[in-house]
Amino acid sequence: MDFDSDGKNDILSGSYPGELYLFKGEGDGKFAKSDTLKHADGKPIKVGLAAVVYAQDWDADGDFDLLVGDIEGQVHLVKNDGSKSKPAFGAASLLQAAGNPIKVSHGDAGPSVADWDGDGTFDLLVGTGAGSVEWFRNTGSNQAPKLAASQTLVAAPAQGEANANANPGAKPGTRTKVHATDWNGDGKLDLLVGDFSHQQAPEPVLTEEQKAAQKSKRDAWMKEYQALQQAPLDESKEARQARMKKTADLIAKFKEINAAEEGAQQAPQSQYHGYVWLYLRQAGVAKAD
C-alpha cells in the first residue's frame, strides 16, 4: 500500500519484539531499508509483543492511522495527527467492541479492515491465536467507528487438529492472519487466511534386529576393554604405552557407539509450517476451498 502518498507501494511490517517498520517503495519492485515507525515524540511505537500492523484511515481525515494487534489478543489504535506524507502518531489506545476492550481467543490478534457486510462502512476483521477469524461489524460510521461484538467467520480448529499432526496442511492451523479480497471476481469478498502449524513425527522405535546389533557391539567392546586391563607382570614400558593408547582409542570408540545409539533413538524435532487458505464466500458466509 502507498503509505506516504508518493505514488509507490510501500510495505508495513510488525515484529515479534513489537516494533513497527516501514519499507518505502522505490519503484520497480524495490524497497528501501526499514524505518522504525515512531510516535510524534520520537519514541518507537511499541504496544506489545508479536505486533501485527494494518494501516487504515480510522477517522476519515485523509491520512493513515495504525491498527496494531498484540500477543495478548488486543487491538490498539494509533491515530495519525499529522498527514500521509508527514505522519505524527499519537498515543495508542485499545479498540473496544460492544463497550469492552477487544481481546481475542488465545491472543495473537491479527487485525485488518474491510467492508464485510457491504453497507458502505468499514468493519474490523481479526485473526486469532486459536485459529479463528472474527468479524467486528462497524455500527457507526467511517468518521466515528463503533464496533459490535464479534461474530465468527471462520471457526478455530479443534484442539489437536492444527498442531502436532502427521499431515500439516490437511486442516487450517492457528495464529491466523486475514485479508479480505474478491478473489474470484464474483462481487463478494472472500478471505485469504495465513496460519501456523507444526508436525511432530513419531519417535523412532528400534527393531529387535537393531537392538541385537547394538548389544553385540557393546559386548564386543566390553570384551576387548577387559582384555586390555590384564597387564602382564613383565610388561615393558613400550608395551604399556601401546596398551594405554589402545585403551584410549577404545574409550573413544565407546563414545561413538553411545552417540550412534542416542541419535537412533532421539525424537525428531518439530517441523513448522505456514499455509495460506482461501475461503470463498457463498450466500453471505465464508466457505473453505
Short mmCIF file of C-alpha atoms in Angstrom, two decimals:
data_model
loop_
_atom_site.label_atom_id
_atom_site.label_comp_id
_atom_site.label_asym_id
_atom_site.label_seq_id
_atom_site.Cartn_x
_atom_site.Cartn_y
_atom_site.Cartn_z
CA MET A 1 0.00 0.00 0.00
CA ASP A 2 1.08 3.60 -0.66
CA PHE A 3 1.66 4.68 2.93
CA ASP A 4 3.23 8.09 2.25
CA SER A 5 1.29 9.11 -0.90
CA ASP A 6 4.35 9.29 -3.15
CA GLY A 7 2.78 7.08 -5.81
CA LYS A 8 4.86 3.99 -4.92
CA ASN A 9 3.72 0.97 -2.97
CA ASP A 10 5.32 0.51 0.45
CA ILE A 11 5.41 -2.37 2.94
CA LEU A 12 4.39 -2.17 6.60
CA SER A 13 5.55 -4.86 8.99
CA GLY A 14 5.23 -5.65 12.66
CA SER A 15 7.74 -7.75 14.58
CA TYR A 16 7.83 -10.15 17.49
CA PRO A 17 9.62 -7.68 19.82
CA GLY A 18 6.85 -5.18 18.98
CA GLU A 19 8.44 -2.52 16.78
CA LEU A 20 6.73 -1.47 13.56
CA TYR A 21 8.63 -0.97 10.32
CA LEU A 22 8.06 0.85 7.03
CA PHE A 23 9.87 -0.28 3.89
CA LYS A 24 9.46 2.60 1.45
CA GLY A 25 8.91 1.66 -2.15
CA GLU A 26 11.48 2.84 -4.66
CA GLY A 27 9.65 1.58 -7.74
CA ASP A 28 10.36 -1.39 -9.99
CA GLY A 29 9.64 -3.75 -7.12
CA LYS A 30 12.47 -2.38 -4.98
CA PHE A 31 12.23 -1.21 -1.37
CA ALA A 32 14.47 0.87 0.86
CA LYS A 33 15.84 -0.32 4.18
CA SER A 34 13.36 -0.31 7.03
CA ASP A 35 12.41 2.77 9.01
CA THR A 36 11.06 2.29 12.51
CA LEU A 37 7.67 3.95 12.93
CA LYS A 38 7.66 6.40 15.82
CA HIS A 39 5.31 8.49 17.89
CA ALA A 40 5.34 12.25 17.46
CA ASP A 41 7.70 12.46 20.47
CA GLY A 42 10.31 10.34 18.67
CA LYS A 43 9.80 7.16 20.66
CA PRO A 44 9.25 3.93 18.68
CA ILE A 45 5.67 2.72 18.50
CA LYS A 46 5.60 -0.46 20.57
CA VAL A 47 2.33 -1.65 22.10
CA GLY A 48 3.22 -5.28 22.80
CA LEU A 49 4.89 -8.47 21.58
CA ALA A 50 4.06 -10.17 18.27
CA ALA A 51 2.86 -6.89 16.76
CA VAL A 52 0.74 -7.12 13.60
CA VAL A 53 0.09 -3.77 11.91
CA TYR A 54 -2.59 -2.60 9.46
CA ALA A 55 -2.91 0.93 8.06
CA GLN A 56 -6.41 2.40 7.88
CA ASP A 57 -7.87 5.91 7.85
CA TRP A 58 -9.85 5.17 11.00
CA ASP A 59 -11.36 8.64 11.41
CA ALA A 60 -11.72 9.57 7.70
CA ASP A 61 -9.45 12.61 7.98
CA GLY A 62 -7.39 11.74 4.91
CA ASP A 63 -4.33 10.05 6.47
CA PHE A 64 -3.46 6.56 7.63
CA ASP A 65 -3.85 5.57 11.25
CA LEU A 66 -2.44 2.29 12.58
CA LEU A 67 -4.22 -0.75 13.95
CA VAL A 68 -1.84 -2.98 15.88
CA GLY A 69 -2.61 -6.44 17.25
CA ASP A 70 -0.50 -7.95 20.02
CA ILE A 71 0.25 -11.31 21.63
CA GLU A 72 -2.35 -10.69 24.35
CA GLY A 73 -5.10 -10.63 21.73
CA GLN A 74 -5.69 -6.89 21.96
CA VAL A 75 -6.03 -4.41 19.10
CA HIS A 76 -4.56 -0.93 19.55
CA LEU A 77 -5.39 2.22 17.61
CA VAL A 78 -2.52 4.63 16.99
CA LYS A 79 -4.00 7.77 15.45
CA ASN A 80 -2.11 9.92 12.97
CA ASP A 81 -2.47 13.59 13.92
CA GLY A 82 -0.29 14.66 11.02
CA SER A 83 -0.71 13.78 7.34
CA LYS A 84 0.08 10.95 4.95
CA SER A 85 3.37 12.46 3.89
CA LYS A 86 4.28 13.71 7.38
CA PRO A 87 2.67 11.41 9.94
CA ALA A 88 2.59 12.36 13.62
CA PHE A 89 1.39 9.37 15.59
CA GLY A 90 -0.15 9.93 18.98
CA ALA A 91 -0.52 7.60 21.95
CA ALA A 92 -2.02 4.15 21.48
CA SER A 93 -5.47 3.27 22.77
CA LEU A 94 -7.31 -0.04 22.94
CA LEU A 95 -10.09 -0.63 20.46
CA GLN A 96 -13.40 -1.61 22.01
CA ALA A 97 -16.29 -3.72 20.76
CA ALA A 98 -19.71 -3.73 22.40
CA GLY A 99 -18.28 -1.49 25.11
CA ASN A 100 -15.36 -3.75 26.08
CA PRO A 101 -11.70 -3.81 25.01
CA ILE A 102 -11.12 -6.37 22.26
CA LYS A 103 -9.24 -9.46 23.42
CA VAL A 104 -9.42 -12.41 21.05
CA SER A 105 -9.12 -16.08 21.97
CA HIS A 106 -5.61 -17.40 22.59
CA GLY A 107 -4.07 -13.99 21.84
CA ASP A 108 -2.06 -13.19 18.70
CA ALA A 109 -4.52 -10.67 17.28
CA GLY A 110 -4.07 -10.03 13.56
CA PRO A 111 -6.28 -7.06 12.56
CA SER A 112 -7.34 -5.97 9.08
CA VAL A 113 -10.16 -3.86 7.68
CA ALA A 114 -12.84 -4.48 5.03
CA ASP A 115 -16.49 -3.61 4.41
CA TRP A 116 -17.56 -7.18 5.06
CA ASP A 117 -21.32 -6.59 5.04
CA GLY A 118 -21.30 -4.13 2.12
CA ASP A 119 -23.09 -1.34 3.97
CA GLY A 120 -20.55 1.32 2.99
CA THR A 121 -18.71 1.41 6.32
CA PHE A 122 -15.51 -0.48 7.01
CA ASP A 123 -15.51 -3.30 9.56
CA LEU A 124 -12.75 -4.91 11.58
CA LEU A 125 -11.57 -8.46 10.85
CA VAL A 126 -9.21 -10.15 13.30
CA GLY A 127 -7.30 -13.42 13.10
CA THR A 128 -6.72 -15.14 16.43
CA GLY A 129 -4.22 -17.37 18.17
CA ALA A 130 -6.91 -20.04 18.39
CA GLY A 131 -7.14 -20.11 14.59
CA SER A 132 -10.49 -18.41 14.05
CA VAL A 133 -11.34 -15.27 12.07
CA GLU A 134 -13.59 -12.80 13.90
CA TRP A 135 -15.74 -10.06 12.38
CA PHE A 136 -16.48 -6.88 14.35
CA ARG A 137 -19.24 -5.04 12.49
CA ASN A 138 -19.00 -1.25 12.39
CA THR A 139 -22.39 0.03 13.53
CA GLY A 140 -21.18 3.62 13.50
CA SER A 141 -19.67 5.46 10.55
CA ASN A 142 -16.34 5.80 8.78
CA GLN A 143 -15.81 9.07 10.64
CA ALA A 144 -16.72 7.63 14.04
CA PRO A 145 -16.47 3.82 14.00
CA LYS A 146 -18.37 1.84 16.64
CA LEU A 147 -17.74 -1.88 16.78
CA ALA A 148 -20.28 -4.53 17.70
CA ALA A 149 -19.48 -7.79 19.44
CA SER A 150 -17.54 -10.29 17.35
CA GLN A 151 -19.08 -12.82 15.00
CA THR A 152 -17.03 -15.82 13.92
CA LEU A 153 -16.44 -16.09 10.17
CA VAL A 154 -14.00 -19.00 10.32
CA ALA A 155 -14.13 -21.35 13.29
CA ALA A 156 -10.97 -22.31 15.15
CA PRO A 157 -9.74 -25.87 14.55
CA ALA A 158 -10.49 -28.43 17.22
CA GLN A 159 -7.70 -28.90 19.74
CA GLY A 160 -5.02 -31.17 18.32
CA GLU A 161 -6.14 -30.83 14.69
CA ALA A 162 -3.88 -27.95 13.74
CA ASN A 163 -0.65 -28.76 15.56
CA ALA A 164 1.37 -31.88 16.16
CA ASN A 165 -0.44 -33.74 13.41
CA ALA A 166 1.07 -36.13 10.93
CA ASN A 167 -0.28 -34.25 7.94
CA PRO A 168 0.19 -30.48 8.33
CA GLY A 169 -1.83 -28.53 5.85
CA ALA A 170 -4.69 -31.03 5.87
CA LYS A 171 -6.65 -28.65 8.09
CA PRO A 172 -6.21 -24.96 8.92
CA GLY A 173 -3.86 -24.13 11.77
CA THR A 174 -3.62 -21.43 14.42
CA ARG A 175 -2.32 -17.83 14.76
CA THR A 176 -4.39 -16.74 11.77
CA LYS A 177 -3.77 -13.57 9.77
CA VAL A 178 -6.56 -12.47 7.44
CA HIS A 179 -7.03 -10.39 4.31
CA ALA A 180 -10.38 -9.83 2.57
CA THR A 181 -10.48 -9.56 -1.23
CA ASP A 182 -12.75 -10.56 -4.10
CA TRP A 183 -10.59 -13.49 -5.15
CA ASN A 184 -12.81 -14.89 -7.90
CA GLY A 185 -14.35 -11.66 -9.15
CA ASP A 186 -17.94 -12.56 -8.27
CA GLY A 187 -18.59 -9.29 -6.43
CA LYS A 188 -18.32 -10.83 -2.94
CA LEU A 189 -15.41 -10.51 -0.55
CA ASP A 190 -13.51 -13.74 0.08
CA LEU A 191 -10.90 -14.45 2.75
CA LEU A 192 -7.21 -15.24 2.47
CA VAL A 193 -6.07 -16.67 5.78
CA GLY A 194 -2.48 -17.42 6.76
CA ASP A 195 -1.82 -19.87 9.58
CA PHE A 196 0.78 -21.64 11.71
CA SER A 197 1.08 -25.39 12.26
CA HIS A 198 3.75 -27.87 13.13
CA GLN A 199 4.39 -31.54 12.60
CA GLN A 200 5.90 -33.83 15.21
CA ALA A 201 6.94 -37.13 13.69
CA PRO A 202 6.56 -40.20 15.96
CA GLU A 203 9.56 -41.27 17.99
CA PRO A 204 11.62 -43.89 16.19
CA VAL A 205 11.33 -47.41 17.61
CA LEU A 206 14.31 -49.75 17.25
CA THR A 207 13.61 -53.15 15.76
CA GLU A 208 14.69 -56.31 17.58
CA GLU A 209 17.40 -56.76 14.95
CA GLN A 210 18.75 -53.25 15.61
CA LYS A 211 18.70 -53.84 19.38
CA ALA A 212 20.60 -57.14 18.93
CA ALA A 213 23.21 -55.41 16.73
CA GLN A 214 23.77 -52.71 19.34
CA LYS A 215 24.10 -55.30 22.13
CA SER A 216 26.64 -57.20 20.05
CA LYS A 217 28.72 -54.04 19.58
CA ARG A 218 28.66 -53.32 23.31
CA ASP A 219 29.56 -56.91 24.25
CA ALA A 220 32.48 -56.93 21.81
CA TRP A 221 33.68 -53.60 23.17
CA MET A 222 33.50 -54.80 26.78
CA LYS A 223 35.42 -58.00 25.95
CA GLU A 224 38.20 -56.01 24.25
CA TYR A 225 38.31 -53.47 27.08
CA GLN A 226 38.61 -56.16 29.78
CA ALA A 227 41.41 -57.82 27.86
CA LEU A 228 43.37 -54.58 27.75
CA GLN A 229 43.10 -54.25 31.53
CA GLN A 230 45.06 -57.50 32.06
CA ALA A 231 48.64 -56.24 32.10
CA PRO A 232 51.44 -58.91 32.01
CA LEU A 233 53.79 -58.87 35.03
CA ASP A 234 56.79 -58.41 32.74
CA GLU A 235 55.15 -55.67 30.60
CA SER A 236 57.71 -53.28 29.17
CA LYS A 237 57.35 -49.54 29.17
CA GLU A 238 56.78 -49.53 25.42
CA ALA A 239 54.16 -52.28 25.65
CA ARG A 240 52.38 -50.43 28.45
CA GLN A 241 52.28 -47.23 26.40
CA ALA A 242 50.85 -49.14 23.44
CA ARG A 243 48.22 -50.78 25.67
CA MET A 244 47.21 -47.40 27.12
CA LYS A 245 46.96 -45.99 23.60
CA LYS A 246 44.64 -48.85 22.59
CA THR A 247 42.56 -48.25 25.72
CA ALA A 248 42.16 -44.55 24.90
CA ASP A 249 41.15 -45.40 21.34
CA LEU A 250 38.65 -47.95 22.66
CA ILE A 251 37.09 -45.40 25.02
CA ALA A 252 36.68 -43.01 22.09
CA LYS A 253 35.00 -45.84 20.16
CA PHE A 254 32.64 -46.40 23.10
CA LYS A 255 31.60 -42.74 22.92
CA GLU A 256 30.89 -43.17 19.21
CA ILE A 257 28.72 -46.21 19.95
CA ASN A 258 26.76 -44.24 22.56
CA ALA A 259 26.31 -41.27 20.22
CA ALA A 260 25.05 -43.52 17.43
CA GLU A 261 22.52 -45.13 19.80
CA GLU A 262 21.31 -41.78 21.11
CA GLY A 263 20.95 -40.48 17.54
CA ALA A 264 18.95 -43.55 16.50
CA GLN A 265 16.54 -43.13 19.43
CA GLN A 266 16.33 -39.35 19.54
CA ALA A 267 12.87 -37.96 18.79
CA PRO A 268 12.89 -35.75 15.67
CA GLN A 269 12.33 -32.04 16.11
CA SER A 270 9.11 -30.36 15.10
CA GLN A 271 8.78 -29.08 11.56
CA TYR A 272 6.99 -25.75 11.32
CA HIS A 273 4.65 -24.76 8.51
CA GLY A 274 2.65 -21.75 7.40
CA TYR A 275 -0.12 -22.13 4.85
CA VAL A 276 -2.48 -19.69 3.13
CA TRP A 277 -6.11 -20.80 2.94
CA LEU A 278 -8.75 -19.48 0.57
CA TYR A 279 -12.31 -19.18 1.84
CA LEU A 280 -14.74 -18.40 -0.96
CA ARG A 281 -17.82 -16.54 0.21
CA GLN A 282 -21.13 -18.07 -0.72
CA ALA A 283 -24.58 -16.74 0.21
CA GLY A 284 -23.13 -14.37 2.76
CA VAL A 285 -20.89 -16.85 4.57
CA ALA A 286 -17.29 -17.97 4.25
CA LYS A 287 -16.66 -21.49 2.94
CA ALA A 288 -13.32 -23.29 2.95
CA ASP A 289 -11.98 -24.10 -0.51
#
